[in-house]
């Protein structure tokens, strides 16, 4: 009888390796040998190695350990793992349930101003409440708030003994573990600033890995480093290159120290740095995002509200703790909000994607997610048999972000895993960036995600968002990533920095309390980040009804499996290779439909035509990619001279290079020099001309609008005589329509003929300073009386104009005078005057309908007159609050059927308010911003 190991043949192993390598890099010519490097020679990155390990397991009916993914460098290493696991069939998956959901009466620490204050709050009120449930090497370790704090305090005491002073930087290079958590919070309790660094994926690459972090350590001025034992000796060698680095510690150094009970934690301030999040540039120009405690807690609070998180939630995370999504979203948010997080290592997820879904099932996880590639990985790597006994019904919020979101992946995941209880609308595209702590826009839980199919050419030519034709062969599919989080704001600007209206693509900017103050010790990058109070994301997008749609990226960062990779260092290094033209190398990302992530592509100019020499250059480029990016290139194209697109000043145009690459192999074939020159000139000139033309058109429209206003306004002002409201309305209505036509602003009015002849109260949403113009134009020459805040009377011009339209001024802040003015409004309505009110009471630049005040509806109920809901749409896009730069956009005014009060008391007024608001919300095309308590209360 054959032994299990007799079935494992080196030739069969190499055949599987060769097949996976060929699929990952179709142009690969290197034949796999037992001692070939999986990365440098075969180009297998972490995702491709996952596929390789799973294929080998299926081929030989084996169960390889997790470390096979991390430690195997060659096919021979994989062969050894297979031989050692011979006869060990995959174990049956544990599908038992151990729910961690547990309600509590302890509210979140709303008064906490720092992360450590939030932790201490829970330690004082619920010390034995589970904070973290950790999966480490097959073991499950529960960590309570008390255990987390005591462990961090012990580490803080040891760090202080090692010389860490308040305000100094401490680098943490550890895998997901309790030691990581103790280190991070310990640094904070000692008054230091944590600097997370990603640990080496394989021990055999520790030297290259440590060397890549020299730039970050220098920029941060790290005085201390906590790392894995295997890297301690190499870390000491870094001290020669990093002058500030005084001590290197490993977890074992904290075991023999004092308990920390006598250590007095350093009390941080809200404006102190909570940690530095490095986004890119390991040895070139590192960018460390400065995030204060105030930034972090502001982000945690609004993300919690957006996710509707509560004490009975359970977060399941495989996301790495050196990344902002895993650290802030998975640890800080759950710690602050008071519900447990299940932590598993990224390696455990990559080696067994099914383990993630089993953890959600086992612990009844409600919140979990990651980059798009993790859902794609589940689709491709999890067999139906693995899902036997799994129930995903508890999973209510499956966020998808940190890299481009694929509508195909989301649809396929939802459809396939619905068989195991995955909810139809659980998938939620989100958007964020380190410069905003982590979260910036969320799709609310349970709300269906949106996707547009657009005319690609029309967007490229004019920036306008136009639906694609049914027969369009290559439409652009764009996913909506939700609305801006509370207290945060988004806008889209053109090349000149002027704000664009909705459904126009441009550069995405944001502002809010989670926003960084800049990059640490990098003033040049900080200057590029800010435009006044707004921060540039480097992403291109458009807004519709407050929903953010991302269309592309202006920044050159490549997002590979959720990691940010910078192209600059690799371009420079490849340019130094013999035979490659210096300054003629472009490194960029190209979306891989198979993985849902981005492929790393190197496009380099080379005169050499000898095939063997070209293969040597490709091999060297791949080695450089592994050393500098930590992953091999997915494709290397050696092209003839004058192929790599550049600006007129000689800078590499990576976006154009990607477009050039994606046209296909024929795009890099040698062509006539004059044709190459013409193509490059046109490729560079056309986009710039389009951007310039859009900016000129925008400025011309703004000038036209103000010129039209300047011509019409004096006549309206002359007609607005006090006591002659009817004349003012006739002239004002004609003038408003003339202004809109002269300015080129389309106006569509629906339902105006349905306004009753008698007195009414017109209630409209308030979106812009042009709302009054739109209403005057839409409602016609009939005389109404605006209800305006008394502050307008302080402006002589506004006072004269508004009084000419019969405006009634009311007090907003003095309660006694407000009551008196309410009586005046009731008497006016009973006397036959029709009123126009904006029940939101104010306007903001944020897209959305706010809560309504009940005062105007009480007037309608007491006077017995109907309320006419009027929904304004598009006015905010023409002139948004906070700017005087007008934009061309159509305006729609929908006059709804009148709503009669069903009584005269306060409860009737509240019911009337809610019915009117529902009608306006139905037609205004904007999201509902009112909190649940403001929609149905009877007290405000």
Tab-separated table of N, CA, C and O in Angstrom, residues 543-653:
chain	number	residue	atom	x	y	z
A	543	UNK	N	-20.210	64.320	-7.147
A	543	UNK	CA	-21.246	64.175	-6.138
A	543	UNK	C	-22.615	64.179	-6.801
A	543	UNK	O	-22.835	64.894	-7.780
A	544	UNK	N	-23.508	63.351	-6.269
A	544	UNK	CA	-24.898	63.380	-6.710
A	544	UNK	C	-25.778	63.096	-5.503
A	544	UNK	O	-25.634	62.042	-4.869
A	545	UNK	N	-26.666	64.043	-5.218
A	545	UNK	CA	-27.559	63.923	-4.068
A	545	UNK	C	-26.775	63.635	-2.792
A	545	UNK	O	-27.206	62.879	-1.931
A	546	UNK	N	-25.583	64.228	-2.713
A	546	UNK	CA	-24.757	64.071	-1.533
A	546	UNK	C	-23.939	62.808	-1.512
A	546	UNK	O	-23.104	62.616	-0.607
A	547	UNK	N	-24.121	61.894	-2.474
A	547	UNK	CA	-23.377	60.636	-2.520
A	547	UNK	C	-22.090	60.843	-3.308
A	547	UNK	O	-22.085	61.483	-4.362
A	548	UNK	N	-21.008	60.292	-2.792
A	548	UNK	CA	-19.688	60.435	-3.407
A	548	UNK	C	-19.427	59.295	-4.388
A	548	UNK	O	-19.544	58.118	-4.029
A	549	UNK	N	-19.048	59.643	-5.615
A	549	UNK	CA	-18.694	58.668	-6.643
A	549	UNK	C	-17.240	58.905	-7.059
A	549	UNK	O	-16.915	59.974	-7.585
A	550	UNK	N	-16.385	57.936	-6.833
A	550	UNK	CA	-14.971	58.069	-7.181
A	550	UNK	C	-14.737	57.586	-8.605
A	550	UNK	O	-15.174	56.484	-8.979
A	551	UNK	N	-14.018	58.390	-9.385
A	551	UNK	CA	-13.788	58.058	-10.791
A	551	UNK	C	-12.344	57.738	-11.112
A	551	UNK	O	-12.056	57.170	-12.153
A	552	UNK	N	-11.419	58.108	-10.248
A	552	UNK	CA	-10.014	57.854	-10.545
A	552	UNK	C	-9.122	58.513	-9.520
A	552	UNK	O	-9.583	59.044	-8.510
A	553	UNK	N	-7.848	58.501	-9.794
A	553	UNK	CA	-6.894	59.020	-8.833
A	553	UNK	C	-5.877	59.904	-9.539
A	553	UNK	O	-5.316	59.519	-10.562
A	554	UNK	N	-5.666	61.084	-8.997
A	554	UNK	CA	-4.626	61.965	-9.526
A	554	UNK	C	-3.277	61.639	-8.915
A	554	UNK	O	-2.249	61.765	-9.545
A	555	UNK	N	-3.279	61.228	-7.641
A	555	UNK	CA	-2.020	60.875	-7.001
A	555	UNK	C	-1.515	59.564	-7.588
A	555	UNK	O	-2.262	58.776	-8.154
A	556	UNK	N	-0.248	59.310	-7.444
A	556	UNK	CA	0.388	58.200	-8.128
A	556	UNK	C	0.507	56.938	-7.286
A	556	UNK	O	1.140	55.974	-7.696
A	557	UNK	N	-0.059	56.941	-6.090
A	557	UNK	CA	0.037	55.781	-5.218
A	557	UNK	C	-0.673	54.582	-5.862
A	557	UNK	O	-1.756	54.706	-6.418
A	558	UNK	N	-0.039	53.424	-5.774
A	558	UNK	CA	-0.627	52.173	-6.251
A	558	UNK	C	-1.208	51.449	-5.048
A	558	UNK	O	-0.543	51.311	-4.020
A	559	UNK	N	-2.456	51.004	-5.150
A	559	UNK	CA	-3.091	50.277	-4.045
A	559	UNK	C	-3.131	48.804	-4.408
A	559	UNK	O	-3.881	48.385	-5.290
A	560	UNK	N	-2.296	48.032	-3.728
A	560	UNK	CA	-2.174	46.606	-4.019
A	560	UNK	C	-2.573	45.820	-2.784
A	560	UNK	O	-1.907	45.899	-1.753
A	561	UNK	N	-3.702	45.112	-2.863
A	561	UNK	CA	-4.196	44.309	-1.739
A	561	UNK	C	-4.320	45.153	-0.478
A	561	UNK	O	-3.973	44.730	0.612
A	562	UNK	N	-4.811	46.397	-0.650
A	562	UNK	CA	-5.022	47.261	0.507
A	562	UNK	C	-3.792	48.026	0.955
A	562	UNK	O	-3.869	48.858	1.844
A	563	UNK	N	-2.628	47.759	0.361
A	563	UNK	CA	-1.390	48.458	0.743
A	563	UNK	C	-1.098	49.571	-0.237
A	563	UNK	O	-1.293	49.421	-1.442
A	564	UNK	N	-0.598	50.686	0.275
A	564	UNK	CA	-0.206	51.810	-0.564
A	564	UNK	C	1.253	51.662	-0.971
A	564	UNK	O	2.132	51.543	-0.111
A	565	UNK	N	1.507	51.667	-2.261
A	565	UNK	CA	2.871	51.532	-2.776
A	565	UNK	C	3.232	52.787	-3.566
A	565	UNK	O	2.464	53.251	-4.406
A	566	UNK	N	4.419	53.326	-3.312
A	566	UNK	CA	4.874	54.523	-4.013
A	566	UNK	C	5.749	54.124	-5.197
A	566	UNK	O	6.639	53.270	-5.065
A	567	UNK	N	5.538	54.723	-6.371
A	567	UNK	CA	6.295	54.312	-7.558
A	567	UNK	C	7.663	54.969	-7.709
A	567	UNK	O	8.488	54.507	-8.487
A	568	UNK	N	7.923	56.048	-6.941
A	568	UNK	CA	9.079	56.896	-7.257
A	568	UNK	C	10.414	56.170	-7.110
A	568	UNK	O	11.282	56.258	-7.989
A	569	UNK	N	10.590	55.482	-6.000
A	569	UNK	CA	11.885	54.842	-5.757
A	569	UNK	C	12.179	53.763	-6.787
A	569	UNK	O	13.309	53.634	-7.266
A	570	UNK	N	11.148	52.974	-7.132
A	570	UNK	CA	11.363	51.910	-8.112
A	570	UNK	C	11.690	52.500	-9.478
A	570	UNK	O	12.563	51.980	-10.189
A	571	UNK	N	11.035	53.584	-9.859
A	571	UNK	CA	11.347	54.222	-11.140
A	571	UNK	C	12.801	54.665	-11.181
A	571	UNK	O	13.502	54.458	-12.183
A	572	UNK	N	13.245	55.283	-10.097
A	572	UNK	CA	14.627	55.764	-10.057
A	572	UNK	C	15.609	54.600	-10.121
A	572	UNK	O	16.619	54.660	-10.846
A	573	UNK	N	15.323	53.520	-9.358
A	573	UNK	CA	16.244	52.380	-9.322
A	573	UNK	C	16.305	51.668	-10.665
A	573	UNK	O	17.380	51.280	-11.132
A	574	UNK	N	15.145	51.506	-11.317
A	574	UNK	CA	15.134	50.846	-12.629
A	574	UNK	C	15.886	51.697	-13.652
A	574	UNK	O	16.588	51.176	-14.528
A	575	UNK	N	15.767	53.019	-13.523
A	575	UNK	CA	16.478	53.896	-14.447
A	575	UNK	C	17.989	53.793	-14.346
A	575	UNK	O	18.713	54.173	-15.280
A	576	UNK	N	18.487	53.279	-13.209
A	576	UNK	CA	19.935	53.117	-13.027
A	576	UNK	C	20.473	51.827	-13.640
A	576	UNK	O	21.686	51.619	-13.683
A	577	UNK	N	19.580	50.927	-14.085
A	577	UNK	CA	20.037	49.666	-14.662
A	577	UNK	C	20.665	49.903	-16.037
A	577	UNK	O	20.190	50.745	-16.812
A	578	UNK	N	21.703	49.158	-16.320
A	578	UNK	CA	22.369	49.276	-17.616
A	578	UNK	C	21.401	48.895	-18.731
A	578	UNK	O	20.733	47.846	-18.658
A	579	UNK	N	21.317	49.725	-19.738
A	579	UNK	CA	20.448	49.459	-20.876
A	579	UNK	C	19.109	50.152	-20.794
A	579	UNK	O	18.432	50.335	-21.802
A	580	UNK	N	18.684	50.525	-19.588
A	580	UNK	CA	17.409	51.218	-19.417
A	580	UNK	C	17.656	52.721	-19.477
A	580	UNK	O	18.606	53.225	-18.885
A	581	UNK	N	16.810	53.437	-20.171
A	581	UNK	CA	16.979	54.876	-20.324
A	581	UNK	C	16.563	55.584	-19.038
A	581	UNK	O	15.418	55.494	-18.595
A	582	UNK	N	17.520	56.288	-18.442
A	582	UNK	CA	17.255	56.993	-17.192
A	582	UNK	C	16.180	58.065	-17.394
A	582	UNK	O	16.184	58.795	-18.382
A	583	UNK	N	15.246	58.146	-16.446
A	583	UNK	CA	14.167	59.119	-16.538
A	583	UNK	C	13.059	58.721	-17.485
A	583	UNK	O	12.149	59.519	-17.740
A	584	UNK	N	13.151	57.497	-18.006
A	584	UNK	CA	12.144	57.021	-18.962
A	584	UNK	C	11.498	55.737	-18.459
A	584	UNK	O	11.348	54.754	-19.190
A	585	UNK	N	11.154	55.751	-17.181
A	585	UNK	CA	10.529	54.592	-16.535
A	585	UNK	C	9.261	55.064	-15.834
A	585	UNK	O	9.287	56.059	-15.101
A	586	UNK	N	8.169	54.374	-16.069
A	586	UNK	CA	6.904	54.680	-15.394
A	586	UNK	C	6.431	53.439	-14.648
A	586	UNK	O	6.373	52.350	-15.218
A	587	UNK	N	6.123	53.618	-13.367
A	587	UNK	CA	5.556	52.543	-12.548
A	587	UNK	C	4.156	52.984	-12.144
A	587	UNK	O	3.981	54.073	-11.602
A	588	UNK	N	3.172	52.165	-12.399
A	588	UNK	CA	1.789	52.545	-12.136
A	588	UNK	C	0.958	51.312	-11.825
A	588	UNK	O	1.413	50.168	-11.985
A	589	UNK	N	-0.259	51.559	-11.368
A	589	UNK	CA	-1.187	50.473	-11.075
A	589	UNK	C	-2.225	50.348	-12.172
A	589	UNK	O	-2.699	51.335	-12.720
A	590	UNK	N	-2.571	49.108	-12.490
A	590	UNK	CA	-3.604	48.837	-13.480
A	590	UNK	C	-4.567	47.828	-12.880
A	590	UNK	O	-4.138	46.783	-12.381
A	591	UNK	N	-5.851	48.158	-12.885
A	591	UNK	CA	-6.824	47.318	-12.188
A	591	UNK	C	-6.865	45.915	-12.771
A	591	UNK	O	-6.932	45.717	-13.974
A	592	UNK	N	-6.844	44.935	-11.861
A	592	UNK	CA	-6.912	43.530	-12.227
A	592	UNK	C	-8.328	43.028	-11.946
A	592	UNK	O	-8.707	42.874	-10.781
A	593	UNK	N	-9.141	42.775	-12.977
A	593	UNK	CA	-10.528	42.334	-12.731
A	593	UNK	C	-10.593	41.019	-11.954
A	593	UNK	O	-11.549	40.777	-11.223
A	594	UNK	N	-9.572	40.190	-12.098
A	594	UNK	CA	-9.606	38.883	-11.439
A	594	UNK	C	-9.508	38.999	-9.929
A	594	UNK	O	-10.183	38.293	-9.189
A	595	UNK	N	-8.631	39.899	-9.442
A	595	UNK	CA	-8.412	39.999	-7.997
A	595	UNK	C	-9.154	41.164	-7.368
A	595	UNK	O	-9.300	41.231	-6.153
A	596	UNK	N	-9.621	42.116	-8.198
A	596	UNK	CA	-10.267	43.296	-7.645
A	596	UNK	C	-9.275	44.283	-7.080
A	596	UNK	O	-9.658	45.298	-6.524
A	597	UNK	N	-7.970	44.009	-7.220
A	597	UNK	CA	-6.937	44.898	-6.716
A	597	UNK	C	-6.209	45.508	-7.907
A	597	UNK	O	-6.662	45.387	-9.043
A	598	UNK	N	-5.079	46.178	-7.648
A	598	UNK	CA	-4.312	46.774	-8.735
A	598	UNK	C	-3.048	45.975	-9.006
A	598	UNK	O	-2.382	45.507	-8.069
A	599	UNK	N	-2.725	45.830	-10.271
A	599	UNK	CA	-1.493	45.164	-10.672
A	599	UNK	C	-0.390	46.208	-10.762
A	599	UNK	O	-0.616	47.325	-11.213
A	600	UNK	N	0.813	45.844	-10.345
A	600	UNK	CA	1.962	46.747	-10.432
A	600	UNK	C	2.623	46.539	-11.794
A	600	UNK	O	3.077	45.435	-12.117
A	601	UNK	N	2.665	47.609	-12.591
A	601	UNK	CA	3.209	47.533	-13.940
A	601	UNK	C	4.425	48.448	-14.044
A	601	UNK	O	4.388	49.590	-13.576
A	602	UNK	N	5.486	47.936	-14.634
A	602	UNK	CA	6.690	48.727	-14.906
A	602	UNK	C	6.817	48.886	-16.415
A	602	UNK	O	6.929	47.896	-17.153
A	603	UNK	N	6.783	50.128	-16.880
A	603	UNK	CA	6.959	50.444	-18.295
A	603	UNK	C	8.284	51.185	-18.430
A	603	UNK	O	8.443	52.290	-17.911
A	604	UNK	N	9.264	50.551	-19.077
A	604	UNK	CA	10.615	51.124	-19.160
A	604	UNK	C	11.086	51.151	-20.604
A	604	UNK	O	10.861	50.193	-21.363
A	605	UNK	N	11.735	52.239	-20.975
A	605	UNK	CA	12.282	52.359	-22.324
A	605	UNK	C	13.663	51.708	-22.384
A	605	UNK	O	14.494	51.895	-21.478
A	606	UNK	N	13.902	50.954	-23.468
A	606	UNK	CA	15.173	50.239	-23.610
A	606	UNK	C	15.484	50.052	-25.088
A	606	UNK	O	14.610	49.662	-25.872
A	607	UNK	N	16.726	50.355	-25.460
A	607	UNK	CA	17.124	50.208	-26.860
A	607	UNK	C	17.516	48.770	-27.196
A	607	UNK	O	17.423	48.346	-28.339
A	608	UNK	N	17.965	48.024	-26.200
A	608	UNK	CA	18.455	46.658	-26.400
A	608	UNK	C	17.376	45.763	-26.995
A	608	UNK	O	16.223	45.784	-26.569
A	609	UNK	N	17.743	44.971	-28.003
A	609	UNK	CA	16.793	44.052	-28.641
A	609	UNK	C	17.138	42.592	-28.407
A	609	UNK	O	16.337	41.721	-28.733
A	610	UNK	N	18.328	42.302	-27.855
A	610	UNK	CA	18.729	40.915	-27.613
A	610	UNK	C	17.792	40.288	-26.562
A	610	UNK	O	17.707	40.781	-25.434
A	611	UNK	N	17.095	39.195	-26.911
A	611	UNK	CA	16.120	38.600	-25.984
A	611	UNK	C	16.722	38.196	-24.638
A	611	UNK	O	16.096	38.399	-23.594
A	612	UNK	N	17.930	37.615	-24.656
A	612	UNK	CA	18.518	37.169	-23.390
A	612	UNK	C	18.842	38.357	-22.487
A	612	UNK	O	18.646	38.295	-21.264
A	613	UNK	N	19.322	39.438	-23.084
A	613	UNK	CA	19.641	40.625	-22.302
A	613	UNK	C	18.364	41.232	-21.718
A	613	UNK	O	18.337	41.684	-20.576
A	614	UNK	N	17.289	41.247	-22.495
A	614	UNK	CA	16.032	41.797	-22.024
A	614	UNK	C	15.468	40.975	-20.860
A	614	UNK	O	14.908	41.525	-19.917
A	615	UNK	N	15.644	39.659	-20.917
A	615	UNK	CA	15.185	38.821	-19.804
A	615	UNK	C	15.994	39.097	-18.547
A	615	UNK	O	15.460	39.076	-17.439
A	616	UNK	N	17.302	39.335	-18.711
A	616	UNK	CA	18.127	39.681	-17.546
A	616	UNK	C	17.646	40.986	-16.911
A	616	UNK	O	17.594	41.111	-15.680
A	617	UNK	N	17.309	41.958	-17.758
A	617	UNK	CA	16.829	43.240	-17.244
A	617	UNK	C	15.500	43.046	-16.511
A	617	UNK	O	15.277	43.609	-15.433
A	618	UNK	N	14.603	42.250	-17.057
A	618	UNK	CA	13.329	41.983	-16.388
A	618	UNK	C	13.554	41.332	-15.028
A	618	UNK	O	12.880	41.663	-14.043
A	619	UNK	N	14.488	40.391	-14.977
A	619	UNK	CA	14.772	39.725	-13.700
A	619	UNK	C	15.296	40.728	-12.679
A	619	UNK	O	14.861	40.727	-11.511
A	620	UNK	N	16.179	41.630	-13.107
A	620	UNK	CA	16.728	42.631	-12.187
A	620	UNK	C	15.649	43.625	-11.744
A	620	UNK	O	15.616	44.053	-10.590
A	621	UNK	N	14.751	43.985	-12.673
A	621	UNK	CA	13.657	44.885	-12.305
A	621	UNK	C	12.772	44.229	-11.256
A	621	UNK	O	12.344	44.865	-10.289
A	622	UNK	N	12.521	42.949	-11.436
A	622	UNK	CA	11.666	42.257	-10.472
A	622	UNK	C	12.332	42.186	-9.096
A	622	UNK	O	11.676	42.315	-8.060
A	623	UNK	N	13.643	41.974	-9.073
A	623	UNK	CA	14.358	41.958	-7.792
A	623	UNK	C	14.272	43.318	-7.110
A	623	UNK	O	14.090	43.419	-5.887
A	624	UNK	N	14.390	44.394	-7.900
A	624	UNK	CA	14.265	45.735	-7.336
A	624	UNK	C	12.851	45.960	-6.782
A	624	UNK	O	12.681	46.573	-5.722
A	625	UNK	N	11.849	45.467	-7.502
A	625	UNK	CA	10.472	45.633	-7.044
A	625	UNK	C	10.261	44.925	-5.709
A	625	UNK	O	9.624	45.468	-4.796
A	626	UNK	N	10.808	43.728	-5.571
A	626	UNK	CA	10.677	42.984	-4.314
A	626	UNK	C	11.376	43.736	-3.185
A	626	UNK	O	10.865	43.854	-2.068
A	627	UNK	N	12.562	44.269	-3.482
A	627	UNK	CA	13.336	44.957	-2.439
A	627	UNK	C	12.707	46.288	-2.024
A	627	UNK	O	12.723	46.646	-0.839
A	628	UNK	N	12.156	47.023	-2.992
A	628	UNK	CA	11.661	48.373	-2.699
A	628	UNK	C	10.177	48.424	-2.366
A	628	UNK	O	9.749	49.246	-1.563
A	629	UNK	N	9.385	47.552	-2.984
A	629	UNK	CA	7.946	47.564	-2.747
A	629	UNK	C	7.484	46.428	-1.860
A	629	UNK	O	6.355	46.433	-1.372
A	630	UNK	N	8.348	45.456	-1.667
A	630	UNK	CA	7.947	44.303	-0.882
A	630	UNK	C	7.122	43.313	-1.674
A	630	UNK	O	6.562	42.373	-1.116
A	631	UNK	N	7.035	43.485	-2.994
A	631	UNK	CA	6.251	42.593	-3.843
A	631	UNK	C	6.794	42.684	-5.265
A	631	UNK	O	7.309	43.733	-5.677
A	632	UNK	N	6.711	41.609	-6.032
A	632	UNK	CA	7.198	41.662	-7.418
A	632	UNK	C	6.254	42.454	-8.301
A	632	UNK	O	5.098	42.696	-7.947
A	633	UNK	N	6.763	42.860	-9.448
A	633	UNK	CA	5.916	43.529	-10.431
A	633	UNK	C	5.035	42.488	-11.111
A	633	UNK	O	5.461	41.348	-11.338
A	634	UNK	N	3.810	42.874	-11.431
A	634	UNK	CA	2.906	41.947	-12.108
A	634	UNK	C	3.184	41.888	-13.603
A	634	UNK	O	2.923	40.868	-14.236
A	635	UNK	N	3.664	42.967	-14.150
A	635	UNK	CA	4.015	42.972	-15.567
A	635	UNK	C	5.140	43.965	-15.785
A	635	UNK	O	5.158	45.050	-15.182
A	636	UNK	N	6.093	43.579	-16.611
A	636	UNK	CA	7.231	44.446	-16.972
A	636	UNK	C	7.244	44.567	-18.484
A	636	UNK	O	7.345	43.560	-19.195
A	637	UNK	N	7.103	45.781	-18.977
A	637	UNK	CA	7.091	46.031	-20.417
A	637	UNK	C	8.326	46.843	-20.772
A	637	UNK	O	8.509	47.961	-20.290
A	638	UNK	N	9.184	46.268	-21.601
A	638	UNK	CA	10.358	46.987	-22.106
A	638	UNK	C	10.001	47.536	-23.481
A	638	UNK	O	9.812	46.787	-24.439
A	639	UNK	N	9.890	48.843	-23.572
A	639	UNK	CA	9.366	49.502	-24.759
A	639	UNK	C	10.454	50.297	-25.461
A	639	UNK	O	11.503	50.608	-24.870
A	640	UNK	N	10.229	50.653	-26.715
A	640	UNK	CA	11.214	51.451	-27.450
A	640	UNK	C	11.258	52.884	-26.925
A	640	UNK	O	10.361	53.327	-26.201
A	641	UNK	N	12.296	53.633	-27.306
A	641	UNK	CA	12.400	55.032	-26.879
A	641	UNK	C	11.169	55.855	-27.283
A	641	UNK	O	10.468	55.530	-28.230
A	642	UNK	N	10.920	56.915	-26.489
A	642	UNK	CA	9.814	57.854	-26.725
A	642	UNK	C	8.454	57.216	-26.506
A	642	UNK	O	7.455	57.636	-27.084
A	643	UNK	N	8.397	56.193	-25.666
A	643	UNK	CA	7.125	55.536	-25.356
A	643	UNK	C	6.505	56.100	-24.075
A	643	UNK	O	5.309	56.349	-24.015
A	644	UNK	N	7.315	56.305	-23.037
A	644	UNK	CA	6.805	56.728	-21.745
A	644	UNK	C	6.327	58.181	-21.827
A	644	UNK	O	7.123	59.071	-22.128
A	645	UNK	N	5.044	58.449	-21.573
A	645	UNK	CA	4.531	59.821	-21.687
A	645	UNK	C	5.114	60.731	-20.607
A	645	UNK	O	5.281	60.324	-19.457
A	646	UNK	N	5.395	61.976	-20.994
A	646	UNK	CA	5.937	62.965	-20.056
A	646	UNK	C	5.249	64.297	-20.266
A	646	UNK	O	4.655	64.554	-21.315
A	647	UNK	N	5.351	65.144	-19.237
A	647	UNK	CA	4.869	66.516	-19.370
A	647	UNK	C	5.897	67.326	-20.138
A	647	UNK	O	7.010	66.857	-20.415
A	648	UNK	N	5.538	68.567	-20.441
A	648	UNK	CA	6.477	69.433	-21.164
A	648	UNK	C	7.739	69.699	-20.351
A	648	UNK	O	8.788	70.013	-20.903
A	649	UNK	N	7.631	69.578	-19.015
A	649	UNK	CA	8.799	69.812	-18.162
A	649	UNK	C	9.589	68.533	-17.897
A	649	UNK	O	10.550	68.544	-17.142
A	650	UNK	N	9.151	67.405	-18.499
A	650	UNK	CA	9.906	66.173	-18.377
A	650	UNK	C	9.449	65.236	-17.273
A	650	UNK	O	10.069	64.207	-17.031
A	651	UNK	N	8.332	65.561	-16.595
A	651	UNK	CA	7.847	64.682	-15.532
A	651	UNK	C	7.062	63.515	-16.129
A	651	UNK	O	6.370	63.665	-17.137
A	652	UNK	N	7.170	62.352	-15.461
A	652	UNK	CA	6.463	61.172	-15.928
A	652	UNK	C	4.957	61.355	-15.717
A	652	UNK	O	4.511	61.735	-14.642
A	653	UNK	N	4.173	61.079	-16.750
A	653	UNK	CA	2.715	61.139	-16.663
A	653	UNK	C	2.191	59.709	-16.479
A	653	UNK	O	1.932	58.997	-17.434
